[in-house]
Amino acid sequence: MALSVFSFLRAGGMCGLRSWRHLASGAALAVAGLLSSCTMQKDPSPTKVVKDGIVVSVRDQKLALLRNGKAVRSYDISTSKYGVGSRSGSYKTPRGVHSVVSKVGSGQPKGMVFESCRPTGKVIRPNTPGHDQIVSRVMQLNGLESGNKNSFSRRIYIHGTAEESKIGTPASYGCIRMRSDDVVELYDLVARGDMVAIEDCSLATYLKAEKDARTPIVLADGSVAMPASADMAVQEAPMLASATADTDEEDLIRKAVAGDMAVAELPSKTKSGGKTGGVSSSARGKKGASSRQLASSRSSSKSRTQAASSRKSSSKAKALVRNSSRKSSSAKPKLVSRKSSLAASRSSKSRSRG
């Protein structure tokens, strides 16, 4: 009887222990889920924004084409299934500001397979089983920040994918994947040198930061400026960078002859509203006026310098004339007195001889 009671108590204790273990495991899972949900709910604000270019939202798995801070196109994409990061060999999508350094695939049919950024001649349909290639179009990115400078060597692209069924979820090995129809359209809307910002935040948060006057703006030359001085910085920064950098002198002369260097460097974005490359016609007029004032001041200073040198030369010439006249006037009396002395001596000799 005592043995059976002991066995019963032992069995009950074991069941209680198992129950406590299950409860502890369930609580741990609940805490982990809560922490992960809090992490997912956190939507960080970008530290800087791009007014004209591309923004990639890792959180939303979306890409938006921006013009003057407004989204004019939006596409579903896929970033890396390994997360975000810039370490080589990590297969992660890098954060930060990039630029489009090359475009490959103009005129190729949709579904053209590319290897090492070269068309292979093979065309495949979307979601073909067993195929996960780069197709249709390729835009290679170059990192502009210290944390993503290896993006070019890592071969980070915006490209079409054959696995279109996975678009909208993280599925790539570091690149930004798009559907063939979408990447062909985007390819025709962007130019080499356009900015590409890859951010953790949602697209809505990024567009909200575009309107915030406290958020720095990334300009077309990669420099950063505050919104209050963005228009002037767009004009001045490329010129200052060209003038201070170790640039070919002939290239600077060519740009100066061509006109406004800042406007010439920026690609054309839109024809409406009299804007070119995000620079207004009034801003270009102001810059042209300042350039003309600078040129007139330089020419006036040059003319003053030439006048001063001519006055100096004329004064030197007058001094030489005066010196020469003095020498000539002092030399003539000496010559006359010498001749008269010779004549006197001759006459005295003739008188003594006679």
Short mmCIF file of C-alpha atoms in Angstrom, two decimals:
data_model
loop_
_atom_site.label_atom_id
_atom_site.label_comp_id
_atom_site.label_asym_id
_atom_site.label_seq_id
_atom_site.Cartn_x
_atom_site.Cartn_y
_atom_site.Cartn_z
CA MET A 1 0.00 0.00 0.00
CA ALA A 2 2.80 2.36 0.96
CA LEU A 3 4.66 1.47 -2.22
CA SER A 4 1.66 2.27 -4.38
CA VAL A 5 1.22 5.68 -2.69
CA PHE A 6 4.90 6.45 -3.19
CA SER A 7 4.66 5.49 -6.84
CA PHE A 8 1.59 7.70 -7.26
CA LEU A 9 3.28 10.69 -5.64
CA ARG A 10 6.39 10.14 -7.71
CA ALA A 11 4.38 9.98 -10.91
CA GLY A 12 2.51 13.15 -9.95
CA GLY A 13 5.77 14.93 -9.22
CA MET A 14 7.18 13.96 -12.57
CA CYS A 15 4.07 15.20 -14.33
CA GLY A 16 4.30 18.46 -12.41
CA LEU A 17 7.95 18.85 -13.40
CA ARG A 18 7.12 18.23 -17.02
CA SER A 19 4.31 20.77 -16.78
CA TRP A 20 6.63 23.37 -15.33
CA ARG A 21 9.10 22.71 -18.12
CA HIS A 22 6.39 23.15 -20.73
CA LEU A 23 5.25 26.36 -19.07
CA ALA A 24 8.80 27.71 -18.96
CA SER A 25 9.35 26.82 -22.61
CA GLY A 26 6.07 28.46 -23.60
CA ALA A 27 6.90 31.60 -21.64
CA ALA A 28 10.31 31.82 -23.33
CA LEU A 29 8.71 31.50 -26.74
CA ALA A 30 6.16 34.16 -25.86
CA VAL A 31 8.89 36.57 -24.71
CA ALA A 32 10.91 35.89 -27.87
CA GLY A 33 7.84 36.53 -30.02
CA LEU A 34 7.10 39.74 -28.16
CA LEU A 35 10.68 40.97 -28.61
CA SER A 36 10.65 40.11 -32.30
CA SER A 37 7.34 41.88 -32.78
CA CYS A 38 8.71 44.96 -31.02
CA THR A 39 11.76 44.81 -33.27
CA MET A 40 9.59 44.54 -36.37
CA GLN A 41 7.38 47.41 -35.22
CA LYS A 42 10.35 49.74 -34.83
CA ASP A 43 10.55 51.91 -37.93
CA PRO A 44 13.74 54.00 -37.86
CA SER A 45 13.93 57.35 -39.61
CA PRO A 46 16.58 57.80 -42.33
CA THR A 47 19.57 59.99 -41.46
CA LYS A 48 19.56 61.55 -44.95
CA VAL A 49 17.36 61.43 -48.04
CA VAL A 50 17.64 61.49 -51.82
CA LYS A 51 15.43 63.97 -53.65
CA ASP A 52 15.93 62.60 -57.16
CA GLY A 53 16.78 58.93 -57.58
CA ILE A 54 15.76 55.58 -56.11
CA VAL A 55 14.90 54.48 -52.58
CA VAL A 56 14.75 50.81 -51.56
CA SER A 57 12.73 49.91 -48.46
CA VAL A 58 13.98 46.65 -46.96
CA ARG A 59 11.09 46.68 -44.49
CA ASP A 60 8.39 46.97 -47.16
CA GLN A 61 10.28 45.08 -49.88
CA LYS A 62 9.51 47.96 -52.23
CA LEU A 63 11.45 50.28 -54.53
CA ALA A 64 10.31 53.82 -55.37
CA LEU A 65 11.51 56.21 -58.06
CA LEU A 66 11.72 59.75 -56.67
CA ARG A 67 11.46 63.07 -58.45
CA ASN A 68 11.87 66.19 -56.31
CA GLY A 69 11.19 64.18 -53.17
CA LYS A 70 8.00 62.57 -54.45
CA ALA A 71 7.45 58.94 -55.46
CA VAL A 72 6.46 58.77 -59.13
CA ARG A 73 6.81 54.97 -59.47
CA SER A 74 6.70 52.10 -56.97
CA TYR A 75 7.64 48.44 -57.49
CA ASP A 76 7.69 45.23 -55.45
CA ILE A 77 11.20 43.85 -55.03
CA SER A 78 13.26 41.23 -53.18
CA THR A 79 16.32 42.00 -51.06
CA SER A 80 18.64 39.44 -49.48
CA LYS A 81 17.20 36.51 -47.57
CA TYR A 82 20.22 36.84 -45.26
CA GLY A 83 19.34 40.35 -44.13
CA VAL A 84 21.24 43.63 -44.50
CA GLY A 85 24.97 44.22 -44.23
CA SER A 86 28.10 45.05 -46.20
CA ARG A 87 30.56 42.35 -45.18
CA SER A 88 32.09 40.59 -48.17
CA GLY A 89 30.83 37.03 -48.54
CA SER A 90 27.80 37.65 -46.34
CA TYR A 91 25.31 37.68 -49.27
CA LYS A 92 23.50 40.54 -47.51
CA THR A 93 21.99 43.67 -49.07
CA PRO A 94 24.09 46.75 -48.18
CA ARG A 95 22.55 49.80 -46.55
CA GLY A 96 23.21 53.42 -47.42
CA VAL A 97 23.57 55.67 -50.44
CA HIS A 98 24.80 54.25 -53.75
CA SER A 99 24.93 55.45 -57.34
CA VAL A 100 24.16 53.71 -60.62
CA VAL A 101 27.55 53.24 -62.29
CA SER A 102 26.56 51.09 -65.27
CA LYS A 103 23.48 49.96 -67.18
CA VAL A 104 23.45 46.75 -69.19
CA GLY A 105 20.75 45.25 -71.41
CA SER A 106 19.50 48.01 -73.70
CA GLY A 107 17.50 46.48 -76.55
CA GLN A 108 17.62 42.93 -75.14
CA PRO A 109 14.34 40.97 -74.94
CA LYS A 110 12.67 40.36 -71.61
CA GLY A 111 13.95 37.18 -70.02
CA MET A 112 17.44 37.44 -71.55
CA VAL A 113 19.87 35.67 -69.22
CA PHE A 114 22.98 37.63 -68.17
CA GLU A 115 26.23 36.22 -66.84
CA SER A 116 28.95 38.62 -65.64
CA CYS A 117 26.78 41.46 -66.99
CA ARG A 118 26.84 39.98 -70.51
CA PRO A 119 23.85 38.59 -72.42
CA THR A 120 24.15 34.85 -73.01
CA GLY A 121 21.61 34.68 -75.85
CA LYS A 122 19.35 32.44 -73.76
CA VAL A 123 15.82 33.69 -72.97
CA ILE A 124 13.69 32.08 -70.26
CA ARG A 125 10.15 32.62 -69.07
CA PRO A 126 9.31 33.89 -65.56
CA ASN A 127 9.15 31.18 -62.85
CA THR A 128 10.76 28.54 -65.06
CA PRO A 129 11.48 25.61 -62.68
CA GLY A 130 15.13 25.21 -61.74
CA HIS A 131 16.20 28.65 -62.96
CA ASP A 132 17.33 31.51 -60.72
CA GLN A 133 19.30 33.71 -63.09
CA ILE A 134 19.77 37.44 -63.65
CA VAL A 135 17.51 38.42 -66.56
CA SER A 136 16.24 41.32 -68.69
CA ARG A 137 18.22 44.34 -67.34
CA VAL A 138 21.14 45.02 -64.99
CA MET A 139 22.04 48.23 -63.12
CA GLN A 140 25.26 47.98 -61.13
CA LEU A 141 25.63 49.98 -57.91
CA ASN A 142 28.63 51.66 -56.32
CA GLY A 143 28.66 52.54 -52.62
CA LEU A 144 29.24 56.20 -51.74
CA GLU A 145 29.64 55.80 -47.97
CA SER A 146 32.43 54.36 -45.85
CA GLY A 147 30.27 51.41 -44.82
CA ASN A 148 29.31 50.29 -48.33
CA LYS A 149 32.31 51.12 -50.52
CA ASN A 150 32.70 47.42 -51.38
CA SER A 151 29.27 47.20 -53.03
CA PHE A 152 30.83 47.47 -56.50
CA SER A 153 33.34 44.67 -55.86
CA ARG A 154 30.53 42.58 -54.31
CA ARG A 155 28.57 43.01 -57.56
CA ILE A 156 25.42 44.45 -56.02
CA TYR A 157 22.87 44.98 -58.81
CA ILE A 158 19.31 46.01 -59.43
CA HIS A 159 18.22 43.31 -61.91
CA GLY A 160 15.40 41.21 -63.22
CA THR A 161 14.86 37.71 -61.82
CA ALA A 162 13.42 34.51 -63.20
CA GLU A 163 11.91 33.71 -59.78
CA GLU A 164 9.15 36.30 -59.92
CA SER A 165 6.95 34.26 -57.57
CA LYS A 166 9.27 35.25 -54.69
CA ILE A 167 9.09 39.00 -55.36
CA GLY A 168 7.82 40.82 -52.27
CA THR A 169 9.79 38.63 -49.86
CA PRO A 170 13.52 38.57 -49.05
CA ALA A 171 14.90 35.99 -51.49
CA SER A 172 18.11 37.30 -53.11
CA TYR A 173 21.80 36.87 -52.36
CA GLY A 174 22.44 40.59 -51.82
CA CYS A 175 21.04 42.21 -54.97
CA ILE A 176 17.70 43.97 -55.46
CA ARG A 177 15.52 41.74 -57.61
CA MET A 178 12.60 42.93 -59.74
CA ARG A 179 10.08 41.51 -62.16
CA SER A 180 11.16 41.73 -65.79
CA ASP A 181 8.39 44.17 -66.78
CA ASP A 182 9.24 46.44 -63.84
CA VAL A 183 13.00 46.42 -64.29
CA VAL A 184 12.70 47.23 -68.00
CA GLU A 185 10.51 50.24 -67.18
CA LEU A 186 12.81 51.44 -64.38
CA TYR A 187 15.87 50.96 -66.61
CA ASP A 188 14.50 53.50 -69.08
CA LEU A 189 13.68 56.04 -66.34
CA VAL A 190 17.04 56.23 -64.58
CA ALA A 191 20.45 57.38 -65.76
CA ARG A 192 24.02 56.62 -64.83
CA GLY A 193 24.96 58.60 -61.74
CA ASP A 194 21.46 58.56 -60.22
CA MET A 195 21.39 58.11 -56.44
CA VAL A 196 20.09 54.88 -54.85
CA ALA A 197 19.31 54.84 -51.10
CA ILE A 198 18.83 51.45 -49.42
CA GLU A 199 17.11 51.87 -46.04
CA ASP A 200 15.69 49.70 -43.25
CA CYS A 201 12.70 51.99 -42.75
CA SER A 202 9.34 51.82 -44.46
CA LEU A 203 8.67 53.75 -47.64
CA ALA A 204 6.09 55.92 -45.84
CA THR A 205 8.66 56.95 -43.20
CA TYR A 206 11.20 57.75 -45.88
CA LEU A 207 8.77 59.94 -47.82
CA LYS A 208 7.82 61.68 -44.57
CA ALA A 209 11.49 62.44 -43.94
CA GLU A 210 11.65 63.95 -47.44
CA LYS A 211 9.31 66.71 -46.22
CA ASP A 212 11.17 67.26 -42.95
CA ALA A 213 13.30 70.41 -43.13
CA ARG A 214 15.73 68.92 -40.59
CA THR A 215 16.71 65.91 -42.72
CA PRO A 216 19.93 66.37 -44.76
CA ILE A 217 19.70 65.89 -48.53
CA VAL A 218 22.12 63.88 -50.68
CA LEU A 219 22.98 65.89 -53.78
CA ALA A 220 23.81 64.60 -57.26
CA ASP A 221 27.57 64.77 -56.60
CA GLY A 222 27.25 62.68 -53.43
CA SER A 223 27.68 65.60 -51.00
CA VAL A 224 25.18 66.34 -48.24
CA ALA A 225 23.37 69.64 -47.62
CA MET A 226 20.56 70.92 -45.44
CA PRO A 227 17.23 71.61 -47.21
CA ALA A 228 17.39 75.38 -46.59
CA SER A 229 20.55 75.67 -48.67
CA ALA A 230 19.93 72.72 -50.99
CA ASP A 231 19.25 74.82 -54.10
CA MET A 232 22.48 76.80 -53.69
CA ALA A 233 24.41 73.68 -52.74
CA VAL A 234 23.23 71.91 -55.89
CA GLN A 235 24.79 74.73 -57.91
CA GLU A 236 27.89 75.46 -55.85
CA ALA A 237 29.04 72.03 -54.61
CA PRO A 238 29.96 70.49 -58.00
CA MET A 239 31.83 73.66 -59.05
CA LEU A 240 33.75 73.86 -55.78
CA ALA A 241 34.57 70.16 -55.93
CA SER A 242 35.83 70.51 -59.50
CA ALA A 243 37.89 73.59 -58.68
CA THR A 244 39.52 72.15 -55.54
CA ALA A 245 40.03 68.55 -56.64
CA ASP A 246 43.01 67.29 -58.61
CA THR A 247 41.16 67.54 -61.93
CA ASP A 248 42.50 67.72 -65.45
CA GLU A 249 42.96 71.39 -66.33
CA GLU A 250 41.70 70.93 -69.87
CA ASP A 251 38.50 69.39 -68.49
CA LEU A 252 37.89 72.43 -66.28
CA ILE A 253 38.47 74.75 -69.25
CA ARG A 254 36.06 72.75 -71.37
CA LYS A 255 33.35 72.96 -68.69
CA ALA A 256 33.90 76.67 -68.23
CA VAL A 257 33.58 77.33 -71.95
CA ALA A 258 30.44 75.18 -72.11
CA GLY A 259 28.74 77.39 -69.53
CA ASP A 260 27.40 76.67 -66.07
CA MET A 261 29.40 73.73 -64.76
CA ALA A 262 26.94 72.82 -62.01
CA VAL A 263 23.99 72.60 -64.39
CA ALA A 264 26.01 70.76 -67.03
CA GLU A 265 27.02 68.07 -64.53
CA LEU A 266 23.47 67.18 -63.46
CA PRO A 267 21.40 64.83 -65.68
CA SER A 268 18.08 66.08 -67.00
CA LYS A 269 15.12 64.90 -64.91
CA THR A 270 12.05 66.63 -66.29
CA LYS A 271 11.03 69.16 -68.89
CA SER A 272 8.08 70.58 -66.95
CA GLY A 273 8.31 73.78 -64.95
CA GLY A 274 11.52 74.95 -66.61
CA LYS A 275 13.68 72.68 -64.43
CA THR A 276 16.70 70.72 -65.51
CA GLY A 277 18.38 68.26 -63.15
CA GLY A 278 16.58 69.73 -60.13
CA VAL A 279 18.00 73.24 -60.75
CA SER A 280 15.49 76.02 -61.48
CA SER A 281 15.90 78.53 -64.28
CA SER A 282 15.96 81.38 -61.72
CA ALA A 283 18.82 79.66 -59.91
CA ARG A 284 20.67 79.29 -63.17
CA GLY A 285 20.05 82.98 -63.92
CA LYS A 286 21.43 83.98 -60.53
CA LYS A 287 24.47 81.82 -61.03
CA GLY A 288 25.01 83.21 -64.54
CA ALA A 289 24.79 86.77 -63.16
CA SER A 290 27.32 85.98 -60.45
CA SER A 291 29.61 84.41 -63.07
CA ARG A 292 29.34 87.53 -65.24
CA GLN A 293 30.09 89.78 -62.27
CA LEU A 294 33.13 87.67 -61.47
CA ALA A 295 34.30 87.86 -65.08
CA SER A 296 33.80 91.66 -65.22
CA SER A 297 35.67 92.15 -61.96
CA ARG A 298 38.52 90.01 -63.26
CA SER A 299 38.66 91.96 -66.55
CA SER A 300 38.61 95.33 -64.73
CA SER A 301 41.40 94.23 -62.41
CA LYS A 302 43.33 93.03 -65.43
CA SER A 303 42.88 96.37 -67.20
CA ARG A 304 44.00 98.24 -64.08
CA THR A 305 47.09 96.06 -63.91
CA GLN A 306 47.87 96.70 -67.57
CA ALA A 307 47.40 100.47 -67.11
CA ALA A 308 49.71 100.48 -64.13
CA SER A 309 52.37 98.57 -66.03
CA SER A 310 52.06 100.95 -69.01
CA ARG A 311 52.43 103.95 -66.71
CA LYS A 312 55.46 102.35 -65.15
CA SER A 313 56.97 101.68 -68.59
CA SER A 314 56.32 105.24 -69.74
CA SER A 315 57.94 106.67 -66.59
CA LYS A 316 60.97 104.48 -67.17
CA ALA A 317 61.21 105.67 -70.78
CA LYS A 318 61.00 109.34 -69.72
CA ALA A 319 63.74 108.77 -67.16
CA LEU A 320 65.98 107.25 -69.82
CA VAL A 321 65.38 110.20 -72.16
CA ARG A 322 66.23 112.69 -69.43
CA ASN A 323 69.43 110.84 -68.55
CA SER A 324 70.52 110.65 -72.17
CA SER A 325 69.86 114.36 -72.71
CA ARG A 326 71.89 115.24 -69.65
CA LYS A 327 74.81 113.14 -70.82
CA SER A 328 74.74 114.66 -74.29
CA SER A 329 74.57 118.24 -72.97
CA SER A 330 77.46 117.67 -70.58
CA ALA A 331 79.60 116.03 -73.28
CA LYS A 332 79.33 118.85 -75.88
CA PRO A 333 81.02 121.63 -73.86
CA LYS A 334 83.92 119.35 -73.10
CA LEU A 335 84.38 118.70 -76.81
CA VAL A 336 84.35 122.42 -77.69
CA SER A 337 86.82 123.33 -75.00
CA ARG A 338 89.13 120.58 -76.15
CA LYS A 339 89.04 121.84 -79.75
CA SER A 340 89.68 125.41 -78.65
CA SER A 341 92.66 124.34 -76.57
CA LEU A 342 94.14 122.49 -79.57
CA ALA A 343 93.67 125.53 -81.81
CA ALA A 344 95.32 127.78 -79.23
CA SER A 345 98.31 125.52 -78.90
CA ARG A 346 98.73 125.35 -82.69
CA SER A 347 98.62 129.11 -83.05
CA SER A 348 101.18 129.56 -80.35
CA LYS A 349 103.48 127.07 -82.05
CA SER A 350 103.10 128.82 -85.40
CA ARG A 351 103.88 132.13 -83.84
CA SER A 352 107.00 130.74 -82.20
CA ARG A 353 108.19 129.20 -85.46
CA GLY A 354 107.70 132.39 -87.64
#
